[in-house]
């Protein structure tokens, strides 16, 4: 295939460097392109328009656009760097060419790569005064004004270079200079301002409340491989802007006619982009079809490039002055009051060979004899659709403008402006003027003065920036929109089955007509019936055409009466990984570890996730499984002494003269009467009476308490305290401080714990008489570390908790290990702790309770005040909660003495037939906790059982692994019911 | 990402805040004096207007203070522009 | 070449003018409203029914949900109604003669903590006894069902197992609505779009008519099935509901060759995902915290979702988010729905399905139709009446099962 790349004499080639050639492969074949090319432009320059065939019908398709509007040319791109994953569904028109790129065409369906993606992505958050989206002429004018005022200004643009539509033009001049050079210079000038940021290759994908705009910056894909390491591949910008100016441009609409999808049928603006920006001539025998004046610039450019079109097929009844002037100057044949009604192609490859042209009557019906024009390229323009997405995402109104034949912003969004083509302003001079005005207004709204600014466009009203430009500065109108153009005899719906509306979804006018025939009137229904505009091109070339089509079919006056579907973020597809950012692996949610963590890890602990914390679950010795290790750990705690890192328990220090009163309301028990120097166990309920946290609270001083919470509940409880204090009882004198991370806490548990404590705290009288249960003492440890030691027990054993400053945790742990060595002190984890407490019938909130359990249900009525009005109390007397036969906490013992019931196992009555196929089997409750017990010499558990306290002694059954296990219901306290071990 | 004005700290991103639902629902003076229906209404029934809504937020990742605002639940616009009260 | 989805019928429904009176008026032309009308007509012989829709049919949450169907709920009351729903789903494609792409590809609910595992085993055990298919899978079995899930021990919250319901799956939401609408229409039900209800006429404590954007309609029986507007619609009749409405977002990727054979839900890391028939990945995000009727939420919720998705499914790294959207979920204090008579005679409410209404569509319609036709709840929805908030007999699905969707 001969090269269609044009020399500098024929094209400015704004976007490419003719001296820098890149090699790449496409479907395994070697190709070359230029630096600045996209894969699509390189292929256009190679004269190869076909891409992958269509998704469902397998029709030959070709490159149709030159940017994000491309529906056909989708690529699968192999990993660009070592450790990266391949990526699918990238429009070839957006993939910048780099040396060594390997890609293949797709048939509308992507392939996900199993290779782990090792690329780096990051997120950033910024505030700006003025955010301008789009670095076309209007956006540049706006940003330049805003930056010159001193306002912090950001200018985002999806392209590698500023200029927007100017990059597709030629010969345009602004302020006496080449327009593209003007764009570059103006942005460069603005960059000298202290507070200006220009981000190329950055697409604003979403616009949210209060001017929060999310943009994605591509940072490395365009770089040579050697320059990529150390740079994040993509960055997601989260921008909060005081003022937003949207200058996002417009997309051209194709025309719908029979076989409108062949390779060689291309948007006119894309043809112009390839011609001028990429120096690539998309065809040699060119026909242009239009509904408006925009294509006449293309005509001029093609003529100048030495490739004048064969003809222009213009739907309008006669030439506009602009059209007439261009036709005369170029000598191109104009066919007016006419449409393209069909195309012919070349075999399987399908490349366009000819188009058929008909005259139109006043009702848009093709009439008269057909004329066939040979063509290898048809450049189409069915009008232009402003890119209203970001405006619409903020609920900005849009309305149909019959003159422009477009949906344009009609109602503003607060602190946002729309300018340029996006606002329906096709004219360059007006885009520059309104852009500059918008920039000034935005700066002023932020308190900056634009006067005196030394900017190239500082006085757009007094100077026409295009005064010496050679181009006519005209709008695209009038427009004669074409929505439903059949062959002259198109009564049969089948006649419409090659009028493609949505190329990517392979949907045609026939499909849309069928939807209407089925009773559908709403564009939303038609979209869903046909799937038109739901592909990853987001219907950029199909959505408005569908609306126009529907308006015609339904006899609506104009498309505005049909309305659009909702514009949804993101504007362009965004990789999941970019949105995940750094939140992968360890940083997905950083784990919290205690000061003693390294010791646990060094000693082989297996960890458990509890809330955000990593807690040792057990410490297996060589050859031990969990069961063996846990039995050993439990035996040590009951037989001699064990120790556990309990630093993760939540700790909240509460100060103030009303602390006791507050706690009386927060806890179900009474804390105002707690003596200084002592602690008490407390339960908290939600207002509807259900247990939601528990823990021991110490009274440090008259006006000072230290509350402990569950590991997972610490943050919730702190919020809870603050909420009730601030919003219900602000008159109480209390203040809360989270001190979870200020303390390391070690539980020393077992009959020998007193001896261990006496060795580490020589100044402390640890006798039961001097230091009773639920008392605490301040002392200094043997290593000089100040400590608070409490006599609390979650195991029924004699036990102490040693609290030290967090950073002394490891040293204190090691001190205890050393002091306990003669007693073979044994570290134990959460699993042994769970066993020890369950043997005593003590609950774990969230395991034995599930948000539906009252203190009475849990058999903890003893912890509930009968006098104080704590939170949740009223709920305990509702009809359902006051019932005596609710689910109660009980103990369970598998009757065979051997079977370990799975936690979560259901319980059914001994006589209940297990016939779920005949209907639900009544259940009595479920096993909440279940362990093997060293102390009991058998498996045991806890359960919540209907009317359980009145069933103690009953044998029920539990389905386990397909068999039924007899289970005796018992008291929840399995071990030492008299509590003889507590004091040693 | 709403922009919420904390009366103590100024405008901040939504992720710094904790939502508290309807404002001005006082805990009953004497819950025991309420019948089951009245207690149920305190527990479970809250206004849910499509429009202006007096609601509570806590600046949980900031000053940790609760405050009240009026916000339009349809437009998400805060109708108490200088930040909430309390 | 990809295979096109089965074609839709050539005719779906008429667009009639509203009559001046109906035996029953269903307010809300979403899935639940249509299902209610369908069962009223097909099971209870009540065909003089209007379904009033303020916008386009099934354009609310029915058009916005992620279309997951399962019945593996913890509590007996929930399991009963959702299992009935699943059985109805199994019948509906043939009954409605419409291939709405009901695909019983199974649902995995992942467990990431020991407590998740306990809760999962508890739920599986309860499911078995309630006649709901369910099993607990170890991580290696999880990977057999869904090879693309990372069961790597080194991820932040490793997969410790999952519950699996083989009969669960997905369906194509719009098609379900159209299938119901077509049958309703055939049986004489009037589907009236662009017909917002603006008020109710009452005679004492009885409803006697509905004021609409298209005129007054006399009726003595009204069923409200207006997810996202439940509080407002009920308020028009002076009824207050224990409902709070929140934004809920969802999203899709572009089309991919099949990689994901089932449905995966993880409550712990907040992700649920399936690959729909055309090939797009369909995901739900978490509920936005605040009350909102804007049908949109915050982008940080989407980003959270993406982080969780890539963590669990490394293969998704370079999939692309192509579209996000939001619905309005009506939540109740116990995360269970309300299908109930009200203090206004003749006015019935069906609301509060939270994030999980789609799967409930058939049973919701059936039981609501029963309630409307007979004036008293069906045994399946008897536990789901408003009185439970007074007695305290809640069906607390977020407390225990901790499965949100």
mmCIF file with all atom_site columns, N, CA and C in Angstrom, chain A residues 839-877:
data_model
loop_
_atom_site.group_PDB
_atom_site.id
_atom_site.type_symbol
_atom_site.label_atom_id
_atom_site.label_alt_id
_atom_site.label_comp_id
_atom_site.label_asym_id
_atom_site.label_entity_id
_atom_site.label_seq_id
_atom_site.pdbx_PDB_ins_code
_atom_site.Cartn_x
_atom_site.Cartn_y
_atom_site.Cartn_z
_atom_site.occupancy
_atom_site.B_iso_or_equiv
_atom_site.pdbx_formal_charge
_atom_site.auth_seq_id
_atom_site.auth_comp_id
_atom_site.auth_asym_id
_atom_site.auth_atom_id
_atom_site.pdbx_PDB_model_num
ATOM 1   N N  . UNK A 1 839 ? -15.270 -21.095 78.153 1.00 0.00 ? 839 UNK A N  1
ATOM 2   C CA . UNK A 1 839 ? -15.409 -22.067 79.243 1.00 0.00 ? 839 UNK A CA 1
ATOM 3   C C  . UNK A 1 839 ? -16.112 -21.428 80.437 1.00 0.00 ? 839 UNK A C  1
ATOM 4   N N  . UNK A 1 840 ? -15.934 -20.120 80.538 1.00 0.00 ? 840 UNK A N  1
ATOM 5   C CA . UNK A 1 840 ? -16.571 -19.392 81.644 1.00 0.00 ? 840 UNK A CA 1
ATOM 6   C C  . UNK A 1 840 ? -17.917 -18.784 81.227 1.00 0.00 ? 840 UNK A C  1
ATOM 7   N N  . UNK A 1 841 ? -18.338 -18.998 80.002 1.00 0.00 ? 841 UNK A N  1
ATOM 8   C CA . UNK A 1 841 ? -19.626 -18.481 79.559 1.00 0.00 ? 841 UNK A CA 1
ATOM 9   C C  . UNK A 1 841 ? -19.633 -16.981 79.314 1.00 0.00 ? 841 UNK A C  1
ATOM 10  N N  . UNK A 1 842 ? -18.447 -16.427 79.052 1.00 0.00 ? 842 UNK A N  1
ATOM 11  C CA . UNK A 1 842 ? -18.351 -14.987 78.785 1.00 0.00 ? 842 UNK A CA 1
ATOM 12  C C  . UNK A 1 842 ? -18.485 -14.737 77.283 1.00 0.00 ? 842 UNK A C  1
ATOM 13  N N  . UNK A 1 843 ? -19.249 -13.738 76.934 1.00 0.00 ? 843 UNK A N  1
ATOM 14  C CA . UNK A 1 843 ? -19.548 -13.518 75.514 1.00 0.00 ? 843 UNK A CA 1
ATOM 15  C C  . UNK A 1 843 ? -18.478 -12.709 74.808 1.00 0.00 ? 843 UNK A C  1
ATOM 16  N N  . UNK A 1 844 ? -18.372 -12.917 73.510 1.00 0.00 ? 844 UNK A N  1
ATOM 17  C CA . UNK A 1 844 ? -17.668 -11.999 72.615 1.00 0.00 ? 844 UNK A CA 1
ATOM 18  C C  . UNK A 1 844 ? -18.765 -11.268 71.835 1.00 0.00 ? 844 UNK A C  1
ATOM 19  N N  . UNK A 1 845 ? -18.788 -9.961  71.997 1.00 0.00 ? 845 UNK A N  1
ATOM 20  C CA . UNK A 1 845 ? -19.782 -9.182  71.252 1.00 0.00 ? 845 UNK A CA 1
ATOM 21  C C  . UNK A 1 845 ? -19.456 -9.292  69.761 1.00 0.00 ? 845 UNK A C  1
ATOM 22  N N  . UNK A 1 846 ? -20.448 -9.610  68.995 1.00 0.00 ? 846 UNK A N  1
ATOM 23  C CA . UNK A 1 846 ? -20.225 -9.779  67.553 1.00 0.00 ? 846 UNK A CA 1
ATOM 24  C C  . UNK A 1 846 ? -20.017 -11.228 67.165 1.00 0.00 ? 846 UNK A C  1
ATOM 25  N N  . UNK A 1 847 ? -19.727 -12.069 68.144 1.00 0.00 ? 847 UNK A N  1
ATOM 26  C CA . UNK A 1 847 ? -19.639 -13.505 67.852 1.00 0.00 ? 847 UNK A CA 1
ATOM 27  C C  . UNK A 1 847 ? -20.819 -14.235 68.487 1.00 0.00 ? 847 UNK A C  1
ATOM 28  N N  . UNK A 1 848 ? -20.972 -14.031 69.790 1.00 0.00 ? 848 UNK A N  1
ATOM 29  C CA . UNK A 1 848 ? -22.113 -14.660 70.456 1.00 0.00 ? 848 UNK A CA 1
ATOM 30  C C  . UNK A 1 848 ? -23.356 -13.774 70.361 1.00 0.00 ? 848 UNK A C  1
ATOM 31  N N  . UNK A 1 849 ? -23.138 -12.511 70.034 1.00 0.00 ? 849 UNK A N  1
ATOM 32  C CA . UNK A 1 849 ? -24.276 -11.619 69.793 1.00 0.00 ? 849 UNK A CA 1
ATOM 33  C C  . UNK A 1 849 ? -24.217 -11.165 68.337 1.00 0.00 ? 849 UNK A C  1
ATOM 34  N N  . UNK A 1 850 ? -25.341 -10.776 67.806 1.00 0.00 ? 850 UNK A N  1
ATOM 35  C CA . UNK A 1 850 ? -25.399 -10.423 66.385 1.00 0.00 ? 850 UNK A CA 1
ATOM 36  C C  . UNK A 1 850 ? -26.272 -9.215  66.110 1.00 0.00 ? 850 UNK A C  1
ATOM 37  N N  . UNK A 1 851 ? -26.419 -8.359  67.111 1.00 0.00 ? 851 UNK A N  1
ATOM 38  C CA . UNK A 1 851 ? -27.252 -7.185  66.897 1.00 0.00 ? 851 UNK A CA 1
ATOM 39  C C  . UNK A 1 851 ? -28.710 -7.430  67.194 1.00 0.00 ? 851 UNK A C  1
ATOM 40  N N  . UNK A 1 852 ? -29.048 -8.681  67.582 1.00 0.00 ? 852 UNK A N  1
ATOM 41  C CA . UNK A 1 852 ? -30.443 -8.965  67.925 1.00 0.00 ? 852 UNK A CA 1
ATOM 42  C C  . UNK A 1 852 ? -30.535 -9.516  69.352 1.00 0.00 ? 852 UNK A C  1
ATOM 43  N N  . UNK A 1 853 ? -29.484 -9.324  70.138 1.00 0.00 ? 853 UNK A N  1
ATOM 44  C CA . UNK A 1 853 ? -29.402 -9.941  71.462 1.00 0.00 ? 853 UNK A CA 1
ATOM 45  C C  . UNK A 1 853 ? -29.418 -8.857  72.539 1.00 0.00 ? 853 UNK A C  1
ATOM 46  N N  . UNK A 1 854 ? -30.343 -9.004  73.485 1.00 0.00 ? 854 UNK A N  1
ATOM 47  C CA . UNK A 1 854 ? -30.398 -8.076  74.612 1.00 0.00 ? 854 UNK A CA 1
ATOM 48  C C  . UNK A 1 854 ? -29.505 -8.621  75.731 1.00 0.00 ? 854 UNK A C  1
ATOM 49  N N  . UNK A 1 855 ? -29.176 -7.789  76.706 1.00 0.00 ? 855 UNK A N  1
ATOM 50  C CA . UNK A 1 855 ? -28.397 -8.303  77.846 1.00 0.00 ? 855 UNK A CA 1
ATOM 51  C C  . UNK A 1 855 ? -29.120 -9.462  78.531 1.00 0.00 ? 855 UNK A C  1
ATOM 52  N N  . UNK A 1 856 ? -30.422 -9.365  78.623 1.00 0.00 ? 856 UNK A N  1
ATOM 53  C CA . UNK A 1 856 ? -31.191 -10.444 79.253 1.00 0.00 ? 856 UNK A CA 1
ATOM 54  C C  . UNK A 1 856 ? -31.078 -11.729 78.441 1.00 0.00 ? 856 UNK A C  1
ATOM 55  N N  . UNK A 1 857 ? -31.112 -11.585 77.110 1.00 0.00 ? 857 UNK A N  1
ATOM 56  C CA . UNK A 1 857 ? -30.956 -12.765 76.253 1.00 0.00 ? 857 UNK A CA 1
ATOM 57  C C  . UNK A 1 857 ? -29.630 -13.441 76.536 1.00 0.00 ? 857 UNK A C  1
ATOM 58  N N  . UNK A 1 858 ? -28.605 -12.623 76.745 1.00 0.00 ? 858 UNK A N  1
ATOM 59  C CA . UNK A 1 858 ? -27.268 -13.172 76.948 1.00 0.00 ? 858 UNK A CA 1
ATOM 60  C C  . UNK A 1 858 ? -27.059 -13.636 78.378 1.00 0.00 ? 858 UNK A C  1
ATOM 61  N N  . UNK A 1 859 ? -28.103 -13.586 79.157 1.00 0.00 ? 859 UNK A N  1
ATOM 62  C CA . UNK A 1 859 ? -27.982 -14.024 80.543 1.00 0.00 ? 859 UNK A CA 1
ATOM 63  C C  . UNK A 1 859 ? -27.191 -13.051 81.390 1.00 0.00 ? 859 UNK A C  1
ATOM 64  N N  . UNK A 1 860 ? -27.188 -11.793 80.972 1.00 0.00 ? 860 UNK A N  1
ATOM 65  C CA . UNK A 1 860 ? -26.374 -10.816 81.669 1.00 0.00 ? 860 UNK A CA 1
ATOM 66  C C  . UNK A 1 860 ? -27.244 -9.761  82.346 1.00 0.00 ? 860 UNK A C  1
ATOM 67  N N  . UNK A 1 861 ? -28.415 -10.181 82.760 1.00 0.00 ? 861 UNK A N  1
ATOM 68  C CA . UNK A 1 861 ? -29.285 -9.277  83.491 1.00 0.00 ? 861 UNK A CA 1
ATOM 69  C C  . UNK A 1 861 ? -28.586 -8.660  84.690 1.00 0.00 ? 861 UNK A C  1
ATOM 70  N N  . UNK A 1 862 ? -27.607 -9.395  85.241 1.00 0.00 ? 862 UNK A N  1
ATOM 71  C CA . UNK A 1 862 ? -26.852 -8.872  86.381 1.00 0.00 ? 862 UNK A CA 1
ATOM 72  C C  . UNK A 1 862 ? -26.110 -7.590  86.056 1.00 0.00 ? 862 UNK A C  1
ATOM 73  N N  . UNK A 1 863 ? -25.840 -7.358  84.769 1.00 0.00 ? 863 UNK A N  1
ATOM 74  C CA . UNK A 1 863 ? -25.101 -6.152  84.384 1.00 0.00 ? 863 UNK A CA 1
ATOM 75  C C  . UNK A 1 863 ? -26.045 -5.001  84.046 1.00 0.00 ? 863 UNK A C  1
ATOM 76  N N  . UNK A 1 864 ? -27.338 -5.214  84.276 1.00 0.00 ? 864 UNK A N  1
ATOM 77  C CA . UNK A 1 864 ? -28.329 -4.222  83.853 1.00 0.00 ? 864 UNK A CA 1
ATOM 78  C C  . UNK A 1 864 ? -28.944 -3.555  85.075 1.00 0.00 ? 864 UNK A C  1
ATOM 79  N N  . UNK A 1 865 ? -28.862 -2.252  85.096 1.00 0.00 ? 865 UNK A N  1
ATOM 80  C CA . UNK A 1 865 ? -29.423 -1.485  86.200 1.00 0.00 ? 865 UNK A CA 1
ATOM 81  C C  . UNK A 1 865 ? -30.950 -1.531  86.155 1.00 0.00 ? 865 UNK A C  1
ATOM 82  N N  . UNK A 1 866 ? -31.546 -1.600  87.307 1.00 0.00 ? 866 UNK A N  1
ATOM 83  C CA . UNK A 1 866 ? -33.003 -1.548  87.346 1.00 0.00 ? 866 UNK A CA 1
ATOM 84  C C  . UNK A 1 866 ? -33.475 -0.145  87.693 1.00 0.00 ? 866 UNK A C  1
ATOM 85  N N  . UNK A 1 867 ? -32.530 0.746   87.929 1.00 0.00 ? 867 UNK A N  1
ATOM 86  C CA . UNK A 1 867 ? -32.924 2.089   88.362 1.00 0.00 ? 867 UNK A CA 1
ATOM 87  C C  . UNK A 1 867 ? -32.551 3.167   87.359 1.00 0.00 ? 867 UNK A C  1
ATOM 88  N N  . UNK A 1 868 ? -31.361 3.045   86.774 1.00 0.00 ? 868 UNK A N  1
ATOM 89  C CA . UNK A 1 868 ? -30.897 4.105   85.874 1.00 0.00 ? 868 UNK A CA 1
ATOM 90  C C  . UNK A 1 868 ? -31.533 3.939   84.499 1.00 0.00 ? 868 UNK A C  1
ATOM 91  N N  . UNK A 1 869 ? -31.776 5.071   83.850 1.00 0.00 ? 869 UNK A N  1
ATOM 92  C CA . UNK A 1 869 ? -32.368 4.979   82.512 1.00 0.00 ? 869 UNK A CA 1
ATOM 93  C C  . UNK A 1 869 ? -31.271 5.004   81.454 1.00 0.00 ? 869 UNK A C  1
ATOM 94  N N  . UNK A 1 870 ? -30.636 3.887   81.230 1.00 0.00 ? 870 UNK A N  1
ATOM 95  C CA . UNK A 1 870 ? -29.579 3.782   80.234 1.00 0.00 ? 870 UNK A CA 1
ATOM 96  C C  . UNK A 1 870 ? -30.192 3.703   78.829 1.00 0.00 ? 870 UNK A C  1
ATOM 97  N N  . UNK A 1 871 ? -29.325 3.940   77.867 1.00 0.00 ? 871 UNK A N  1
ATOM 98  C CA . UNK A 1 871 ? -29.765 3.876   76.460 1.00 0.00 ? 871 UNK A CA 1
ATOM 99  C C  . UNK A 1 871 ? -30.217 2.455   76.139 1.00 0.00 ? 871 UNK A C  1
ATOM 100 N N  . UNK A 1 872 ? -31.402 2.337   75.647 1.00 0.00 ? 872 UNK A N  1
ATOM 101 C CA . UNK A 1 872 ? -31.911 1.034   75.255 1.00 0.00 ? 872 UNK A CA 1
ATOM 102 C C  . UNK A 1 872 ? -32.868 0.420   76.260 1.00 0.00 ? 872 UNK A C  1
ATOM 103 N N  . UNK A 1 873 ? -32.936 0.996   77.450 1.00 0.00 ? 873 UNK A N  1
ATOM 104 C CA . UNK A 1 873 ? -33.718 0.350   78.494 1.00 0.00 ? 873 UNK A CA 1
ATOM 105 C C  . UNK A 1 873 ? -35.190 0.210   78.112 1.00 0.00 ? 873 UNK A C  1
ATOM 106 N N  . UNK A 1 874 ? -35.729 1.303   77.529 1.00 0.00 ? 874 UNK A N  1
ATOM 107 C CA . UNK A 1 874 ? -37.150 1.282   77.190 1.00 0.00 ? 874 UNK A CA 1
ATOM 108 C C  . UNK A 1 874 ? -37.464 0.149   76.209 1.00 0.00 ? 874 UNK A C  1
ATOM 109 N N  . UNK A 1 875 ? -36.499 -0.140  75.354 1.00 0.00 ? 875 UNK A N  1
ATOM 110 C CA . UNK A 1 875 ? -36.749 -1.165  74.341 1.00 0.00 ? 875 UNK A CA 1
ATOM 111 C C  . UNK A 1 875 ? -36.877 -2.561  74.936 1.00 0.00 ? 875 UNK A C  1
ATOM 112 N N  . UNK A 1 876 ? -36.324 -2.746  76.126 1.00 0.00 ? 876 UNK A N  1
ATOM 113 C CA . UNK A 1 876 ? -36.392 -4.083  76.727 1.00 0.00 ? 876 UNK A CA 1
ATOM 114 C C  . UNK A 1 876 ? -37.805 -4.451  77.179 1.00 0.00 ? 876 UNK A C  1
ATOM 115 N N  . UNK A 1 877 ? -38.710 -3.470  77.207 1.00 0.00 ? 877 UNK A N  1
ATOM 116 C CA . UNK A 1 877 ? -40.063 -3.789  77.635 1.00 0.00 ? 877 UNK A CA 1
ATOM 117 C C  . UNK A 1 877 ? -41.071 -3.766  76.492 1.00 0.00 ? 877 UNK A C  1
#
